[in-house]
């Protein structure tokens, strides 16, 4: 009777007991999991524990059933938790508390998103296949695609992005500025991409704007022109006038665009992974790097507060710069999806017809723009990274207005110093000094040979820099591409800097076709450093002398230190100390090897113990001619095989066996 009551209580408390045991087992294992994974391990563990205990007891009213279930369920729950970890994709469990195999906070939404991603991925792959990229992605080529496949790869890439539309066109436009990643023929072809995006209807935009404002449009604006002056894939821009009379522009995010961006970026990462994995072009053009950078940028672009802070920071830094204006941001009216800024009146630099009728000193305007850009880059550390002709306006008072601060770069003081050293070494045409600057600024792996890199830098200097001249914007971008070809991890801020210089150079030539970027940059290099005496600003030669003077204390003691090292070596007293595991890559490699050895050892020991358990006939009966120890032997043998096969599979997939 007591056994029956205990059994009924066990059944009634089965679910809450399973949950409690699961959380306790998770804490004892020393790791945190998603609530779904914890719940599943508890259900599996208690179910297995009850079945095994019932097999031992033989009947429900056996008093041993409750005791055995409590003990075995706890063991099986811990085993189930580890088993779920083994099913997870390697590496995902190290990504945080919510990582792992089962993370479904909203299962319905998750399933819908996955279906959309798969459907969109299939559409993108079909478009790529139709344009001749099919053999790489699917392993076959349809007959009617032969003519398309004969077109050059850059043409097919541009046509594919156009047909995919949406965020893929934007990706191509950004890629057309990545001279550090793509060759010139791709850059030239992708520059032809145009995004003709139809504007959303005014009613849907009104609802979004009023929701962000928390008030009606009429309550905030005296005038609002619902004909957008600009329509892009993410946002639309309108003219308006505040109740207080200030003319403004209102940038509003398209309704539902966040879901579209999320879907397309997920598809993009999947397709880029396929290209990197299955095609030689993926590794050559670093498609995965470009896709990840684009995905991060697209996610940041959805939050207009970042653009607002960029405009505020650059406006504050440009306050004392004559001839350049940055629009005022109305922070009280701006949100993550709405940006209200001062409206500038005047044609853009690209509007040649409007500028032709005005009496302008184009050379002076170009110098003003260059000086302002170099000040942002080399002194302020926060710079406009997309100063293309459409983002530079010539205002009615003759000054320049900078707009659209969605793409900005930031350089900390150490990065600014490294860039200055690289530019000085380039101007002096000194490959050894340039290589040292690269070592200081970038993560140079062991695969990049010092001598080969220095020879490549010497060829770069001979090709791009003439004696007595400063480095050009194109040369800076080519330098970043050269470093990337040696596998050198160039900070993303440096590639942004190089890309910004190339875009700026094009705008300066548009403003003044005879503008010499290299010569003018040499003259305004005074914006990089503050003179040490009397407010005088050194040019590049003076800056190089200043750097040399800074190194004099080190150079003065260098012979004495070298002599001491030689004397210690002669006496046999020279000692060296090596810092092991000083690099993250070394730590990860050793940790991976140790983990494999531990798994293999655990699998081997578990197999031996399981074999011993299978050979014994002692212990309580579990089933016909099978004892409980035999059952655990079979279970352990299965776990041993899984562990050993997992280690073997990891070794084989790396191709080093």
mmCIF file with all atom_site columns, N, CA and C in Angstrom, residues 547-584:
data_model
loop_
_atom_site.group_PDB
_atom_site.id
_atom_site.type_symbol
_atom_site.label_atom_id
_atom_site.label_alt_id
_atom_site.label_comp_id
_atom_site.label_asym_id
_atom_site.label_entity_id
_atom_site.label_seq_id
_atom_site.pdbx_PDB_ins_code
_atom_site.Cartn_x
_atom_site.Cartn_y
_atom_site.Cartn_z
_atom_site.occupancy
_atom_site.B_iso_or_equiv
_atom_site.pdbx_formal_charge
_atom_site.auth_seq_id
_atom_site.auth_comp_id
_atom_site.auth_asym_id
_atom_site.auth_atom_id
_atom_site.pdbx_PDB_model_num
ATOM 1   N N  . UNK A 1 547 ? 59.885 63.054 -35.892 1.00 0.00 ? 547 UNK A N  1
ATOM 2   C CA . UNK A 1 547 ? 59.852 61.654 -35.470 1.00 0.00 ? 547 UNK A CA 1
ATOM 3   C C  . UNK A 1 547 ? 61.259 61.143 -35.170 1.00 0.00 ? 547 UNK A C  1
ATOM 4   N N  . UNK A 1 548 ? 62.242 61.554 -35.984 1.00 0.00 ? 548 UNK A N  1
ATOM 5   C CA . UNK A 1 548 ? 63.620 61.132 -35.762 1.00 0.00 ? 548 UNK A CA 1
ATOM 6   C C  . UNK A 1 548 ? 64.143 61.670 -34.437 1.00 0.00 ? 548 UNK A C  1
ATOM 7   N N  . UNK A 1 549 ? 63.839 62.927 -34.148 1.00 0.00 ? 549 UNK A N  1
ATOM 8   C CA . UNK A 1 549 ? 64.266 63.505 -32.883 1.00 0.00 ? 549 UNK A CA 1
ATOM 9   C C  . UNK A 1 549 ? 63.639 62.768 -31.699 1.00 0.00 ? 549 UNK A C  1
ATOM 10  N N  . UNK A 1 550 ? 62.392 62.313 -31.883 1.00 0.00 ? 550 UNK A N  1
ATOM 11  C CA . UNK A 1 550 ? 61.725 61.590 -30.801 1.00 0.00 ? 550 UNK A CA 1
ATOM 12  C C  . UNK A 1 550 ? 62.407 60.264 -30.505 1.00 0.00 ? 550 UNK A C  1
ATOM 13  N N  . UNK A 1 551 ? 63.083 59.708 -31.522 1.00 0.00 ? 551 UNK A N  1
ATOM 14  C CA . UNK A 1 551 ? 63.749 58.421 -31.341 1.00 0.00 ? 551 UNK A CA 1
ATOM 15  C C  . UNK A 1 551 ? 65.203 58.561 -30.894 1.00 0.00 ? 551 UNK A C  1
ATOM 16  N N  . UNK A 1 552 ? 65.721 59.796 -30.791 1.00 0.00 ? 552 UNK A N  1
ATOM 17  C CA . UNK A 1 552 ? 67.121 59.983 -30.428 1.00 0.00 ? 552 UNK A CA 1
ATOM 18  C C  . UNK A 1 552 ? 67.503 59.363 -29.083 1.00 0.00 ? 552 UNK A C  1
ATOM 19  N N  . UNK A 1 553 ? 66.674 59.477 -28.032 1.00 0.00 ? 553 UNK A N  1
ATOM 20  C CA . UNK A 1 553 ? 67.068 58.829 -26.771 1.00 0.00 ? 553 UNK A CA 1
ATOM 21  C C  . UNK A 1 553 ? 67.296 57.325 -26.926 1.00 0.00 ? 553 UNK A C  1
ATOM 22  N N  . UNK A 1 554 ? 66.443 56.686 -27.707 1.00 0.00 ? 554 UNK A N  1
ATOM 23  C CA . UNK A 1 554 ? 66.614 55.245 -27.926 1.00 0.00 ? 554 UNK A CA 1
ATOM 24  C C  . UNK A 1 554 ? 67.869 54.961 -28.737 1.00 0.00 ? 554 UNK A C  1
ATOM 25  N N  . UNK A 1 555 ? 68.089 55.775 -29.782 1.00 0.00 ? 555 UNK A N  1
ATOM 26  C CA . UNK A 1 555 ? 69.264 55.567 -30.630 1.00 0.00 ? 555 UNK A CA 1
ATOM 27  C C  . UNK A 1 555 ? 70.558 55.808 -29.852 1.00 0.00 ? 555 UNK A C  1
ATOM 28  N N  . UNK A 1 556 ? 70.527 56.709 -28.873 1.00 0.00 ? 556 UNK A N  1
ATOM 29  C CA . UNK A 1 556 ? 71.734 57.040 -28.121 1.00 0.00 ? 556 UNK A CA 1
ATOM 30  C C  . UNK A 1 556 ? 72.202 55.863 -27.268 1.00 0.00 ? 556 UNK A C  1
ATOM 31  N N  . UNK A 1 557 ? 71.269 55.109 -26.689 1.00 0.00 ? 557 UNK A N  1
ATOM 32  C CA . UNK A 1 557 ? 71.649 54.002 -25.804 1.00 0.00 ? 557 UNK A CA 1
ATOM 33  C C  . UNK A 1 557 ? 71.725 52.677 -26.553 1.00 0.00 ? 557 UNK A C  1
ATOM 34  N N  . UNK A 1 558 ? 71.314 52.660 -27.819 1.00 0.00 ? 558 UNK A N  1
ATOM 35  C CA . UNK A 1 558 ? 71.294 51.402 -28.562 1.00 0.00 ? 558 UNK A CA 1
ATOM 36  C C  . UNK A 1 558 ? 72.681 50.761 -28.680 1.00 0.00 ? 558 UNK A C  1
ATOM 37  N N  . UNK A 1 559 ? 73.770 51.505 -29.035 1.00 0.00 ? 559 UNK A N  1
ATOM 38  C CA . UNK A 1 559 ? 75.091 50.854 -29.119 1.00 0.00 ? 559 UNK A CA 1
ATOM 39  C C  . UNK A 1 559 ? 75.536 50.245 -27.789 1.00 0.00 ? 559 UNK A C  1
ATOM 40  N N  . UNK A 1 560 ? 75.269 50.942 -26.680 1.00 0.00 ? 560 UNK A N  1
ATOM 41  C CA . UNK A 1 560 ? 75.669 50.418 -25.377 1.00 0.00 ? 560 UNK A CA 1
ATOM 42  C C  . UNK A 1 560 ? 74.948 49.110 -25.069 1.00 0.00 ? 560 UNK A C  1
ATOM 43  N N  . UNK A 1 561 ? 73.650 49.055 -25.378 1.00 0.00 ? 561 UNK A N  1
ATOM 44  C CA . UNK A 1 561 ? 72.893 47.837 -25.111 1.00 0.00 ? 561 UNK A CA 1
ATOM 45  C C  . UNK A 1 561 ? 73.357 46.699 -26.019 1.00 0.00 ? 561 UNK A C  1
ATOM 46  N N  . UNK A 1 562 ? 73.653 47.004 -27.281 1.00 0.00 ? 562 UNK A N  1
ATOM 47  C CA . UNK A 1 562 ? 74.136 45.970 -28.201 1.00 0.00 ? 562 UNK A CA 1
ATOM 48  C C  . UNK A 1 562 ? 75.472 45.409 -27.728 1.00 0.00 ? 562 UNK A C  1
ATOM 49  N N  . UNK A 1 563 ? 76.364 46.284 -27.238 1.00 0.00 ? 563 UNK A N  1
ATOM 50  C CA . UNK A 1 563 ? 77.661 45.834 -26.737 1.00 0.00 ? 563 UNK A CA 1
ATOM 51  C C  . UNK A 1 563 ? 77.484 44.929 -25.518 1.00 0.00 ? 563 UNK A C  1
ATOM 52  N N  . UNK A 1 564 ? 76.556 45.256 -24.645 1.00 0.00 ? 564 UNK A N  1
ATOM 53  C CA . UNK A 1 564 ? 76.312 44.440 -23.454 1.00 0.00 ? 564 UNK A CA 1
ATOM 54  C C  . UNK A 1 564 ? 75.785 43.061 -23.847 1.00 0.00 ? 564 UNK A C  1
ATOM 55  N N  . UNK A 1 565 ? 74.895 43.012 -24.822 1.00 0.00 ? 565 UNK A N  1
ATOM 56  C CA . UNK A 1 565 ? 74.365 41.723 -25.283 1.00 0.00 ? 565 UNK A CA 1
ATOM 57  C C  . UNK A 1 565 ? 75.480 40.863 -25.852 1.00 0.00 ? 565 UNK A C  1
ATOM 58  N N  . UNK A 1 566 ? 76.391 41.484 -26.632 1.00 0.00 ? 566 UNK A N  1
ATOM 59  C CA . UNK A 1 566 ? 77.494 40.723 -27.235 1.00 0.00 ? 566 UNK A CA 1
ATOM 60  C C  . UNK A 1 566 ? 78.450 40.199 -26.168 1.00 0.00 ? 566 UNK A C  1
ATOM 61  N N  . UNK A 1 567 ? 78.723 40.997 -25.129 1.00 0.00 ? 567 UNK A N  1
ATOM 62  C CA . UNK A 1 567 ? 79.629 40.541 -24.065 1.00 0.00 ? 567 UNK A CA 1
ATOM 63  C C  . UNK A 1 567 ? 79.015 39.373 -23.291 1.00 0.00 ? 567 UNK A C  1
ATOM 64  N N  . UNK A 1 568 ? 77.709 39.442 -23.016 1.00 0.00 ? 568 UNK A N  1
ATOM 65  C CA . UNK A 1 568 ? 77.048 38.346 -22.323 1.00 0.00 ? 568 UNK A CA 1
ATOM 66  C C  . UNK A 1 568 ? 77.057 37.077 -23.161 1.00 0.00 ? 568 UNK A C  1
ATOM 67  N N  . UNK A 1 569 ? 76.865 37.247 -24.476 1.00 0.00 ? 569 UNK A N  1
ATOM 68  C CA . UNK A 1 569 ? 76.900 36.082 -25.363 1.00 0.00 ? 569 UNK A CA 1
ATOM 69  C C  . UNK A 1 569 ? 78.292 35.471 -25.395 1.00 0.00 ? 569 UNK A C  1
ATOM 70  N N  . UNK A 1 570 ? 79.336 36.311 -25.376 1.00 0.00 ? 570 UNK A N  1
ATOM 71  C CA . UNK A 1 570 ? 80.713 35.815 -25.410 1.00 0.00 ? 570 UNK A CA 1
ATOM 72  C C  . UNK A 1 570 ? 81.044 35.023 -24.145 1.00 0.00 ? 570 UNK A C  1
ATOM 73  N N  . UNK A 1 571 ? 80.521 35.448 -23.000 1.00 0.00 ? 571 UNK A N  1
ATOM 74  C CA . UNK A 1 571 ? 80.779 34.759 -21.739 1.00 0.00 ? 571 UNK A CA 1
ATOM 75  C C  . UNK A 1 571 ? 79.874 33.549 -21.531 1.00 0.00 ? 571 UNK A C  1
ATOM 76  N N  . UNK A 1 572 ? 78.903 33.374 -22.434 1.00 0.00 ? 572 UNK A N  1
ATOM 77  C CA . UNK A 1 572 ? 77.960 32.271 -22.260 1.00 0.00 ? 572 UNK A CA 1
ATOM 78  C C  . UNK A 1 572 ? 76.915 32.542 -21.211 1.00 0.00 ? 572 UNK A C  1
ATOM 79  N N  . UNK A 1 573 ? 76.684 33.816 -20.872 1.00 0.00 ? 573 UNK A N  1
ATOM 80  C CA . UNK A 1 573 ? 75.738 34.183 -19.832 1.00 0.00 ? 573 UNK A CA 1
ATOM 81  C C  . UNK A 1 573 ? 74.466 34.819 -20.389 1.00 0.00 ? 573 UNK A C  1
ATOM 82  N N  . UNK A 1 574 ? 74.303 34.775 -21.702 1.00 0.00 ? 574 UNK A N  1
ATOM 83  C CA . UNK A 1 574 ? 73.131 35.382 -22.316 1.00 0.00 ? 574 UNK A CA 1
ATOM 84  C C  . UNK A 1 574 ? 71.930 34.458 -22.140 1.00 0.00 ? 574 UNK A C  1
ATOM 85  N N  . UNK A 1 575 ? 70.892 34.958 -21.509 1.00 0.00 ? 575 UNK A N  1
ATOM 86  C CA . UNK A 1 575 ? 69.688 34.185 -21.261 1.00 0.00 ? 575 UNK A CA 1
ATOM 87  C C  . UNK A 1 575 ? 68.537 34.760 -22.067 1.00 0.00 ? 575 UNK A C  1
ATOM 88  N N  . UNK A 1 576 ? 67.661 33.894 -22.516 1.00 0.00 ? 576 UNK A N  1
ATOM 89  C CA . UNK A 1 576 ? 66.457 34.328 -23.231 1.00 0.00 ? 576 UNK A CA 1
ATOM 90  C C  . UNK A 1 576 ? 65.242 33.769 -22.519 1.00 0.00 ? 576 UNK A C  1
ATOM 91  N N  . UNK A 1 577 ? 64.134 34.485 -22.632 1.00 0.00 ? 577 UNK A N  1
ATOM 92  C CA . UNK A 1 577 ? 62.889 34.048 -22.017 1.00 0.00 ? 577 UNK A CA 1
ATOM 93  C C  . UNK A 1 577 ? 61.789 34.110 -23.068 1.00 0.00 ? 577 UNK A C  1
ATOM 94  N N  . UNK A 1 578 ? 61.089 33.012 -23.232 1.00 0.00 ? 578 UNK A N  1
ATOM 95  C CA . UNK A 1 578 ? 60.020 32.925 -24.225 1.00 0.00 ? 578 UNK A CA 1
ATOM 96  C C  . UNK A 1 578 ? 58.676 32.909 -23.517 1.00 0.00 ? 578 UNK A C  1
ATOM 97  N N  . UNK A 1 579 ? 57.783 33.735 -23.982 1.00 0.00 ? 579 UNK A N  1
ATOM 98  C CA . UNK A 1 579 ? 56.437 33.781 -23.415 1.00 0.00 ? 579 UNK A CA 1
ATOM 99  C C  . UNK A 1 579 ? 55.537 32.853 -24.223 1.00 0.00 ? 579 UNK A C  1
ATOM 100 N N  . UNK A 1 580 ? 55.230 31.686 -23.615 1.00 0.00 ? 580 UNK A N  1
ATOM 101 C CA . UNK A 1 580 ? 54.383 30.726 -24.302 1.00 0.00 ? 580 UNK A CA 1
ATOM 102 C C  . UNK A 1 580 ? 52.920 31.161 -24.251 1.00 0.00 ? 580 UNK A C  1
ATOM 103 N N  . UNK A 1 581 ? 52.205 30.806 -25.300 1.00 0.00 ? 581 UNK A N  1
ATOM 104 C CA . UNK A 1 581 ? 50.768 31.061 -25.383 1.00 0.00 ? 581 UNK A CA 1
ATOM 105 C C  . UNK A 1 581 ? 50.441 32.541 -25.208 1.00 0.00 ? 581 UNK A C  1
ATOM 106 N N  . UNK A 1 582 ? 51.268 33.399 -25.775 1.00 0.00 ? 582 UNK A N  1
ATOM 107 C CA . UNK A 1 582 ? 51.013 34.831 -25.677 1.00 0.00 ? 582 UNK A CA 1
ATOM 108 C C  . UNK A 1 582 ? 50.003 35.296 -26.715 1.00 0.00 ? 582 UNK A C  1
ATOM 109 N N  . UNK A 1 583 ? 49.690 34.440 -27.692 1.00 0.00 ? 583 UNK A N  1
ATOM 110 C CA . UNK A 1 583 ? 48.722 34.798 -28.727 1.00 0.00 ? 583 UNK A CA 1
ATOM 111 C C  . UNK A 1 583 ? 47.465 33.973 -28.551 1.00 0.00 ? 583 UNK A C  1
ATOM 112 N N  . UNK A 1 584 ? 46.314 34.584 -28.861 1.00 0.00 ? 584 UNK A N  1
ATOM 113 C CA . UNK A 1 584 ? 45.038 33.886 -28.723 1.00 0.00 ? 584 UNK A CA 1
ATOM 114 C C  . UNK A 1 584 ? 44.972 32.662 -29.623 1.00 0.00 ? 584 UNK A C  1
#
